[in-house]
PDB file of C-alpha atoms in Angstrom:
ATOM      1  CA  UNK A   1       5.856  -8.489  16.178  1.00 66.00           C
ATOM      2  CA  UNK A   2       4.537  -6.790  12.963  1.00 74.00           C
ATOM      3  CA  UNK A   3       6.758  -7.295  10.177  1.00 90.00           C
ATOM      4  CA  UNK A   4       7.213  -3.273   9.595  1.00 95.00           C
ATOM      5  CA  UNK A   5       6.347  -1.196  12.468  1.00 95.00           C
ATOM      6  CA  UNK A   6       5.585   2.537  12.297  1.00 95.00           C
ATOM      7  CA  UNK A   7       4.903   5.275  15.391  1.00 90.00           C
ATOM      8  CA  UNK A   8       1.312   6.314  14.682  1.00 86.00           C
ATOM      9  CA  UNK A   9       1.398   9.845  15.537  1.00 86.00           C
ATOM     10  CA  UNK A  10       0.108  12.144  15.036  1.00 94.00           C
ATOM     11  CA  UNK A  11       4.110  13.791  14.341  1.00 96.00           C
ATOM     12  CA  UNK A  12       3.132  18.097  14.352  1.00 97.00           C
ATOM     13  CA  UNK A  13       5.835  20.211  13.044  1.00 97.00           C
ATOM     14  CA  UNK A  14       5.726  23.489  12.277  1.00 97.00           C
ATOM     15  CA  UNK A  15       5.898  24.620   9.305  1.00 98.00           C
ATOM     16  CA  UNK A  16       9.510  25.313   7.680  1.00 97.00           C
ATOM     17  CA  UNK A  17      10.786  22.322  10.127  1.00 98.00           C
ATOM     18  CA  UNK A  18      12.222  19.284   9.465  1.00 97.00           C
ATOM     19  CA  UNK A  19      10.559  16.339   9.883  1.00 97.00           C
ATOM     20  CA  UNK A  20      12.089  12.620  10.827  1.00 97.00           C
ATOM     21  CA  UNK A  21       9.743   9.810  10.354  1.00 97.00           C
ATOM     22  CA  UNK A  22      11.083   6.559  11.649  1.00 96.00           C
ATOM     23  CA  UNK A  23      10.204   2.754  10.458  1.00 96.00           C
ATOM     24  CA  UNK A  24      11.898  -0.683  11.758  1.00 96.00           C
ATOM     25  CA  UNK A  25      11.391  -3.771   9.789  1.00 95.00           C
ATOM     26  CA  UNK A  26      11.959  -7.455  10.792  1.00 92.00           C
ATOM     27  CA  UNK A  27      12.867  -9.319   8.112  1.00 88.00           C
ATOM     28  CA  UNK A  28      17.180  -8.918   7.890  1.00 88.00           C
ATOM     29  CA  UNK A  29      16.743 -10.527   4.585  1.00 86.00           C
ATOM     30  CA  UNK A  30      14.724  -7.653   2.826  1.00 87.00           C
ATOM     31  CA  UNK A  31      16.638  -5.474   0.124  1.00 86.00           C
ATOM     32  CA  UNK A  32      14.327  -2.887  -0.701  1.00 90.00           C
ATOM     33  CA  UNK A  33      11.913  -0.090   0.826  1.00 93.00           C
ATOM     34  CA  UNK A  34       9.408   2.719   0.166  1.00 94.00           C
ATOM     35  CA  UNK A  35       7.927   5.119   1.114  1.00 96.00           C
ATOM     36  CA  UNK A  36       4.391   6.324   0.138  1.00 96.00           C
ATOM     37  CA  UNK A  37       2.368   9.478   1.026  1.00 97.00           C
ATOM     38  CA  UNK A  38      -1.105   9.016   1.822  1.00 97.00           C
ATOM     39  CA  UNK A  39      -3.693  11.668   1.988  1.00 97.00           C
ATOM     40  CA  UNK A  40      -7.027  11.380   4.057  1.00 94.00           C
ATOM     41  CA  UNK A  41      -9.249   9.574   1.333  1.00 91.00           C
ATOM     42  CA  UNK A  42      -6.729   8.919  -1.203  1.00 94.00           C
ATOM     43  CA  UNK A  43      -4.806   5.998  -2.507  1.00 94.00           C
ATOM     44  CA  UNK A  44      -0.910   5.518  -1.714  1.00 95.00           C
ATOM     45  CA  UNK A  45       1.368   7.252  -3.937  1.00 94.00           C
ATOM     46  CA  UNK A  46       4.984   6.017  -4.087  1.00 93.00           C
ATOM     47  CA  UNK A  47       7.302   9.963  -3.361  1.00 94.00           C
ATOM     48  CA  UNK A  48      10.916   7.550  -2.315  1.00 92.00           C
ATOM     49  CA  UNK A  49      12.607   4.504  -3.004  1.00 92.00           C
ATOM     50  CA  UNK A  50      15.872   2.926  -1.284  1.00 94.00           C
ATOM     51  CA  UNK A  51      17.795   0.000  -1.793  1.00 90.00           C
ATOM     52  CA  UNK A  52      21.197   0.563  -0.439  1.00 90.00           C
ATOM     53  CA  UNK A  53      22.749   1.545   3.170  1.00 93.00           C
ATOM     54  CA  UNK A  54      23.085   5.213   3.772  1.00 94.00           C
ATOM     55  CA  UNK A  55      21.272   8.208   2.432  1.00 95.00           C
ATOM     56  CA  UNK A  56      19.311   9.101  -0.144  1.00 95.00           C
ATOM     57  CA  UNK A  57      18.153  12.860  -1.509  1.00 96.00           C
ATOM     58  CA  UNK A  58      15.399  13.840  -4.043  1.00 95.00           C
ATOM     59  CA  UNK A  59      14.437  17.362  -3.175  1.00 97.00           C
ATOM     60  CA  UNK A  60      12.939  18.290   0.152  1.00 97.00           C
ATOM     61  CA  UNK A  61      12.945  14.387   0.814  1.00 97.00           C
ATOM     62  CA  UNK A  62      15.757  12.078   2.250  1.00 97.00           C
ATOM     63  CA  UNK A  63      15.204   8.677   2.444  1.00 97.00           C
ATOM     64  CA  UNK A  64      17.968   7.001   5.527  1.00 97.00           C
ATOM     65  CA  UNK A  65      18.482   3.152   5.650  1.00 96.00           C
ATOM     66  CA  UNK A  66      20.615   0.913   7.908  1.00 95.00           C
ATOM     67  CA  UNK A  67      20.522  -2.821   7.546  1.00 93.00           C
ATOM     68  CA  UNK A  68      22.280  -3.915  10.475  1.00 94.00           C
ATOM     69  CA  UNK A  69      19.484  -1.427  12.371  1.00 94.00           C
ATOM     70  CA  UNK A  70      16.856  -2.429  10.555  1.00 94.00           C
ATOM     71  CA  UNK A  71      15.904   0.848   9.938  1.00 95.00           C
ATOM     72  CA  UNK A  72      14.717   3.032   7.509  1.00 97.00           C
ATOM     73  CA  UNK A  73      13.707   6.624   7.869  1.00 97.00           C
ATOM     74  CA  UNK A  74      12.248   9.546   6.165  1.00 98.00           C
ATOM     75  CA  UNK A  75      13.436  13.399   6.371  1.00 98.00           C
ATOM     76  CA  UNK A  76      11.412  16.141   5.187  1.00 98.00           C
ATOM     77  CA  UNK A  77      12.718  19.447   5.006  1.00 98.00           C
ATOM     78  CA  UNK A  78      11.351  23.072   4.902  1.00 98.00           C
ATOM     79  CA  UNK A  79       7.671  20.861   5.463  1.00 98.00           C
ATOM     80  CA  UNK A  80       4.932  23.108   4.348  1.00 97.00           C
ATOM     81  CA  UNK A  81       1.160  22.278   5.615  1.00 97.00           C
ATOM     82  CA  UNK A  82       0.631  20.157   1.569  1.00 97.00           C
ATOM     83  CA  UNK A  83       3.183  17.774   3.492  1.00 97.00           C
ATOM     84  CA  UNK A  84       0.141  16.980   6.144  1.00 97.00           C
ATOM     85  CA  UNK A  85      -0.956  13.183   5.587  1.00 97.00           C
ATOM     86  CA  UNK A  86      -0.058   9.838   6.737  1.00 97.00           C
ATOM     87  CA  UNK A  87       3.431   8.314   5.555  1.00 98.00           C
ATOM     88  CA  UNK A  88       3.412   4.674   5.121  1.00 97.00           C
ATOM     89  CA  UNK A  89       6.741   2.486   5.414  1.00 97.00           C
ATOM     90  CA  UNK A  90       6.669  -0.549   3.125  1.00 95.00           C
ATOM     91  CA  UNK A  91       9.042  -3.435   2.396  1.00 93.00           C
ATOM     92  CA  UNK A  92       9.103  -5.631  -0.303  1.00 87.00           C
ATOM     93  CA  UNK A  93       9.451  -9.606   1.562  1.00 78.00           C
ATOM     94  CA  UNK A  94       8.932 -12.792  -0.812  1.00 69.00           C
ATOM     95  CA  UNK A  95      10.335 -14.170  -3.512  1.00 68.00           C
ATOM     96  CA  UNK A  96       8.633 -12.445  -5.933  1.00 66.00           C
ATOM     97  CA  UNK A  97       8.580  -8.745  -3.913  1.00 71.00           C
ATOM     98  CA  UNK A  98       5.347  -8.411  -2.205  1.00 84.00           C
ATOM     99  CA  UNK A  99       4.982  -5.201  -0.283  1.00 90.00           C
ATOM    100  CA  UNK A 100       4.520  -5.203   3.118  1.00 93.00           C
ATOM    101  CA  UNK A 101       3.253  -1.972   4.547  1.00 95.00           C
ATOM    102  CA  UNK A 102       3.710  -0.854   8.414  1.00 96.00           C
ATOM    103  CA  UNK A 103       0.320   1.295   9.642  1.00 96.00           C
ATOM    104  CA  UNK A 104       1.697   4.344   8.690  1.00 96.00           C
ATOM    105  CA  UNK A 105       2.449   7.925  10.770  1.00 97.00           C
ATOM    106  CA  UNK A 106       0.125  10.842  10.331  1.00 97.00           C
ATOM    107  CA  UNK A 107       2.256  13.856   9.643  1.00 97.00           C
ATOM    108  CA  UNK A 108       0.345  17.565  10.443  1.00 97.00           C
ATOM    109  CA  UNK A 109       2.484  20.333   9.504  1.00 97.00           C
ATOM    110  CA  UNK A 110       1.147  23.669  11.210  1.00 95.00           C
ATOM    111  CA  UNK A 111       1.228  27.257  10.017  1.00 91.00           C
TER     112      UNK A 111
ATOM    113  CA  UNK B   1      -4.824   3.482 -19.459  1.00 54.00           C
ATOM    114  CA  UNK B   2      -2.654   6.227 -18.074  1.00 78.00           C
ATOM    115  CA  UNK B   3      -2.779   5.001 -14.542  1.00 93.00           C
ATOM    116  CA  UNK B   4      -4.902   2.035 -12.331  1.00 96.00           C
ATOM    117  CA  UNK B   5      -8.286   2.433 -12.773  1.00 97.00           C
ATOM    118  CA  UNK B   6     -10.708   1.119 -10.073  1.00 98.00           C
ATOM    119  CA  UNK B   7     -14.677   0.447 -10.297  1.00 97.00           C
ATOM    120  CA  UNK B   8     -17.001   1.318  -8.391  1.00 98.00           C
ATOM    121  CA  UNK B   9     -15.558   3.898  -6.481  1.00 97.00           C
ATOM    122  CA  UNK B  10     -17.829   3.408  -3.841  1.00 97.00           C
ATOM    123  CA  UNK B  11     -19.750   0.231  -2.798  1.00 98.00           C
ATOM    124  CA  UNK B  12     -22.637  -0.452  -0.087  1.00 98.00           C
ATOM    125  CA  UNK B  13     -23.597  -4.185   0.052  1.00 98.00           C
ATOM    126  CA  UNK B  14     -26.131  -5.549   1.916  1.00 98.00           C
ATOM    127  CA  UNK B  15     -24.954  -8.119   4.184  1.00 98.00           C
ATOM    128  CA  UNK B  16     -25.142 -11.110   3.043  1.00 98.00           C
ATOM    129  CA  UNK B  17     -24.908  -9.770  -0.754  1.00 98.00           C
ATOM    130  CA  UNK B  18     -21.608 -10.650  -3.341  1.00 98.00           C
ATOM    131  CA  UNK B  19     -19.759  -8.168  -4.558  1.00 98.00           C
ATOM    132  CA  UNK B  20     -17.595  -7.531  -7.825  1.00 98.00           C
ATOM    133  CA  UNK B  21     -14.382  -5.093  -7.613  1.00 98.00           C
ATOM    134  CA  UNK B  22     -12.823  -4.094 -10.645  1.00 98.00           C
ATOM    135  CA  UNK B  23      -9.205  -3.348 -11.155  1.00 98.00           C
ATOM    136  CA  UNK B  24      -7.615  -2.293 -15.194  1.00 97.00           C
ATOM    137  CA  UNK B  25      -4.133  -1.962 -14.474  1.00 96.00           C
ATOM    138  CA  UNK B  26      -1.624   0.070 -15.962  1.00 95.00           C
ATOM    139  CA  UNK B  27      -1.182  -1.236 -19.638  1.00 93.00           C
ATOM    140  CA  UNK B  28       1.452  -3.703 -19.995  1.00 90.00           C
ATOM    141  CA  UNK B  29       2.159  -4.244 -16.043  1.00 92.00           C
ATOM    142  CA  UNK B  30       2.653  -7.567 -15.497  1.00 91.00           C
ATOM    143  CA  UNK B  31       2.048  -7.738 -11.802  1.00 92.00           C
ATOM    144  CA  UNK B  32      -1.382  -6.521  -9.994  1.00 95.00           C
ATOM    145  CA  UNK B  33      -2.010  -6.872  -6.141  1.00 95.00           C
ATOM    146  CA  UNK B  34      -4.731  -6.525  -4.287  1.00 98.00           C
ATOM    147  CA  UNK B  35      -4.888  -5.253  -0.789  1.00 98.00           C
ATOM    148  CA  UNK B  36      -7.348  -4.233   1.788  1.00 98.00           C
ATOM    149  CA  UNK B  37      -7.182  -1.075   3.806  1.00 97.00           C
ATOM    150  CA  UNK B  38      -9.232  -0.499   7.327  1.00 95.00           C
ATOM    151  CA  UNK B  39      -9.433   3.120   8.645  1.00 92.00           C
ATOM    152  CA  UNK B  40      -6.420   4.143  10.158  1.00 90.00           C
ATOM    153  CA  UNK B  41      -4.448   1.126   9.031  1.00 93.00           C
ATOM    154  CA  UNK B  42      -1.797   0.677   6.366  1.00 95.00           C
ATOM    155  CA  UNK B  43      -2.872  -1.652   3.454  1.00 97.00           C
ATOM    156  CA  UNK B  44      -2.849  -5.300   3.681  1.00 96.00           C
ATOM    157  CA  UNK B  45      -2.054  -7.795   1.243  1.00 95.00           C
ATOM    158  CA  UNK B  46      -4.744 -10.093  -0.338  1.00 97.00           C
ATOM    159  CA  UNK B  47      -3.443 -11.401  -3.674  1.00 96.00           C
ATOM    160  CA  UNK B  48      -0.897 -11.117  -6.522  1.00 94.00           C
ATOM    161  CA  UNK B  49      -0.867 -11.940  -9.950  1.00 95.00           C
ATOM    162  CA  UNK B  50       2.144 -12.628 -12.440  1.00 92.00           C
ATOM    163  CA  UNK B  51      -0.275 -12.487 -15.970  1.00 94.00           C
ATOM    164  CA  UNK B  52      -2.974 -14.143 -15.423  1.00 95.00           C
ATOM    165  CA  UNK B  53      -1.386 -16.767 -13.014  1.00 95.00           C
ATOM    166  CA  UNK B  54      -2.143 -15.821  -9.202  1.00 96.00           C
ATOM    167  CA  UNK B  55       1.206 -16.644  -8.029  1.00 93.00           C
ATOM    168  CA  UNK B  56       0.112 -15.773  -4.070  1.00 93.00           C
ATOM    169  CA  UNK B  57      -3.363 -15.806  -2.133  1.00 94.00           C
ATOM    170  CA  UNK B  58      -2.262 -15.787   1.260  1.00 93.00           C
ATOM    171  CA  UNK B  59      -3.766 -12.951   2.617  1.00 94.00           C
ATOM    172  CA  UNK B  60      -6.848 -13.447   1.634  1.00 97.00           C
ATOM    173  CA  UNK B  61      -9.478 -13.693   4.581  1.00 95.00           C
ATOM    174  CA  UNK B  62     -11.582 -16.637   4.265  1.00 95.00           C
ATOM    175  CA  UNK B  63     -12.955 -18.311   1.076  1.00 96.00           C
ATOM    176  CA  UNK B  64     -15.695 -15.981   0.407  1.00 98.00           C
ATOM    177  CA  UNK B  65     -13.276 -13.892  -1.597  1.00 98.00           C
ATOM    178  CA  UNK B  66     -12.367 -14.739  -4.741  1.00 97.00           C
ATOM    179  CA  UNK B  67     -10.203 -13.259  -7.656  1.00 98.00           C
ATOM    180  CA  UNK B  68      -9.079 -13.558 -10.897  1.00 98.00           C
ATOM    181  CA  UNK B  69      -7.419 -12.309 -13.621  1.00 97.00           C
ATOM    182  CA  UNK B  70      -8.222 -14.794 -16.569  1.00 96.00           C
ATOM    183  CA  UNK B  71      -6.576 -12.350 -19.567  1.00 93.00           C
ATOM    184  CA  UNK B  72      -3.380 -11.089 -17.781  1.00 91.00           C
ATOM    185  CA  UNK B  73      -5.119  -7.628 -17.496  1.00 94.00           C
ATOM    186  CA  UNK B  74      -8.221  -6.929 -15.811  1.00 97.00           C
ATOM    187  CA  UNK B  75      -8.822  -8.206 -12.783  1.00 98.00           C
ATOM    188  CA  UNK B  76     -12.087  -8.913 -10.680  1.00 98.00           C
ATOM    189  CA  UNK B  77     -11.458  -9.112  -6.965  1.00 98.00           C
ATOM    190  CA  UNK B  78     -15.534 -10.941  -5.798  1.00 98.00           C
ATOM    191  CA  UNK B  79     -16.622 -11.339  -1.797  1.00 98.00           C
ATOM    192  CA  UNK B  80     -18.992 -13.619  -1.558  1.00 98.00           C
ATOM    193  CA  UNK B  81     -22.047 -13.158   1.824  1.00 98.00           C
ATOM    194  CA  UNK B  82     -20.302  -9.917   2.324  1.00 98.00           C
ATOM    195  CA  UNK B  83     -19.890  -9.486   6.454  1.00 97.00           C
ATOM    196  CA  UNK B  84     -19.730  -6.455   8.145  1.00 97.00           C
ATOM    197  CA  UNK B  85     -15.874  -6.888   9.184  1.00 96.00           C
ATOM    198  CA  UNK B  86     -15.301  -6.722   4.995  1.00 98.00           C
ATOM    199  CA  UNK B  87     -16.183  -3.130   5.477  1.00 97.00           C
ATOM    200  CA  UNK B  88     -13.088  -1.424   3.742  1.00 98.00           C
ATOM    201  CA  UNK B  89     -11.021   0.338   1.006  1.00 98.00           C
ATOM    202  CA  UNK B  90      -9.636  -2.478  -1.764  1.00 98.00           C
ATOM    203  CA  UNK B  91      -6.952  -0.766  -3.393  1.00 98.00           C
ATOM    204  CA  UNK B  92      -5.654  -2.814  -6.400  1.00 98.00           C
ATOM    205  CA  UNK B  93      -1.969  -2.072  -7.401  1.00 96.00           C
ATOM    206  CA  UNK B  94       0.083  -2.349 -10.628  1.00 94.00           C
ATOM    207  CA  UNK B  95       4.186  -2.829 -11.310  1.00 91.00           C
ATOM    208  CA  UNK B  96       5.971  -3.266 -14.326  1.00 85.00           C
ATOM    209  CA  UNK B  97       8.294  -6.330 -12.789  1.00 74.00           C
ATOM    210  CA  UNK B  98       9.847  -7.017  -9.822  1.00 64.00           C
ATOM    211  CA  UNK B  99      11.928  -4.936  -8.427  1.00 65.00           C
ATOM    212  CA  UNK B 100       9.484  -1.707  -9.095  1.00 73.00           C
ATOM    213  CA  UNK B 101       7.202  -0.044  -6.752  1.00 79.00           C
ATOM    214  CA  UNK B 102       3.756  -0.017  -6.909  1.00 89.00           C
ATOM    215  CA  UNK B 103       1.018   2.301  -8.643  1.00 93.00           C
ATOM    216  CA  UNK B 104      -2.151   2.573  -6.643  1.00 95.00           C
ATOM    217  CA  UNK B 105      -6.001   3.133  -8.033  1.00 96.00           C
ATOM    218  CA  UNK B 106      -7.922   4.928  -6.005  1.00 96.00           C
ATOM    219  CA  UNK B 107      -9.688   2.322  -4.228  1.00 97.00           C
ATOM    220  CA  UNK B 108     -12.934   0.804  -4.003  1.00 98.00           C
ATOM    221  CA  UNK B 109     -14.722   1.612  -0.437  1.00 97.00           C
ATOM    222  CA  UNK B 110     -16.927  -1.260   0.314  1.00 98.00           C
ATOM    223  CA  UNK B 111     -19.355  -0.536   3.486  1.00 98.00           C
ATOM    224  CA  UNK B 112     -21.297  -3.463   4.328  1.00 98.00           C
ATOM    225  CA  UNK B 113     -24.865  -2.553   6.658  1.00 97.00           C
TER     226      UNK B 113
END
């Protein structure tokens, strides 16, 4: 079992919808997660942060987390077709935080 | 710098050749990563430094790849006999301390032929 697992997708949405992307993680012990947006050819950039159970809003984006799931989530509202790219779950595991990453979901959002 | 800077952007080795990456962190970051990226994966961890201490090399591959960090700032991530299975982006990374996320350069894509 990978240590974060993400669906692959593709996830297609049309535009103005929301959309839910979903990541499980296996280590109960880990206290903080991220999510980065990825475009085709470009490098990670960090868009949400969570560290405690429950949810967590910063504009179209809400970041969901449940420990005793060992889940975390993404919501994206209103997505517009600039939202199209892959969405990678990470964790940070270790001592010292290293980031785990799951394989990501590609996101399309269609006109 | 303003953000992590990465060099060369682009790589194609010979198999068989060594390879230098380059990574200049975000000034005054104390941690830098390295990690590896196939297509259509998510990145992989090779290495992290505290300073110039490399606190964790557990990820990387084999002992053809090297890095180092000797100055607590730039760091040089080196593949020795480069393979054809090396073939990949090697994004370095940056964070202030623990607890923060990570800033991404761009990447280095290394094809090996």
């Amino acid at each position: 079992q990978k240590e974060v697992e993400q669906n692959s997708g593709p996830l297609s949405v049309p535009e103005g919808a929301i959309a839910s992307l979903n990541c499980t993680y296996s280590d109960r012990g880990s206290q903080s997660f991220f999510w980065y947006r990825q475009y085709s050819g470009k490098s990670p950039e960090l868009i949400m942060f969570i560290y405690s159970n429950g949810d967590k809003e910063d504009g179209r984006f809400t970041a969901q987390l449940n420990k005793a799931s060992q889940y975390v989530s993404l919501l994206i509202r209103d997505s517009q077709p600039s939202d199209s790219a892959t969405y990678l779950c990470a964790v940070f595991s270790g001592g010292y935080n290293k980031l785990i990453f799951g394989a990501g979901t590609r996101l399309a959002v269609h006109p | 710098g303003a953000g992590v800077s990465q060099s060369p952007r682009y790589k194609v080795a010979k198999r068989g050749q060594d390879v230098a990456l380059r990574c200049d962190p975000i000034s005054g970051h104390v941690s830098l990563f390295w990690y590896q990226q196939a297509l259509g994966q998510g990145p992989e961890f090779l290495t992290y430094f505290q300073n110039e201490a490399q606190l964790d090399k557990s990820g990387l591959p084999s002992d053809r790849f090297f890095a180092e960090r000797p100055e607590g700032s730039v760091s040089t991530l080196k593949i020795q006999r480069t393979q054809q299975e090396d073939s990949a982006v090697y994004l370095c990374a940056s964070s202030q301390g623990q607890g923060d996320g990570y800033t991404f350069g761009s990447g280095t894509r290394l094809t090996v032929v």
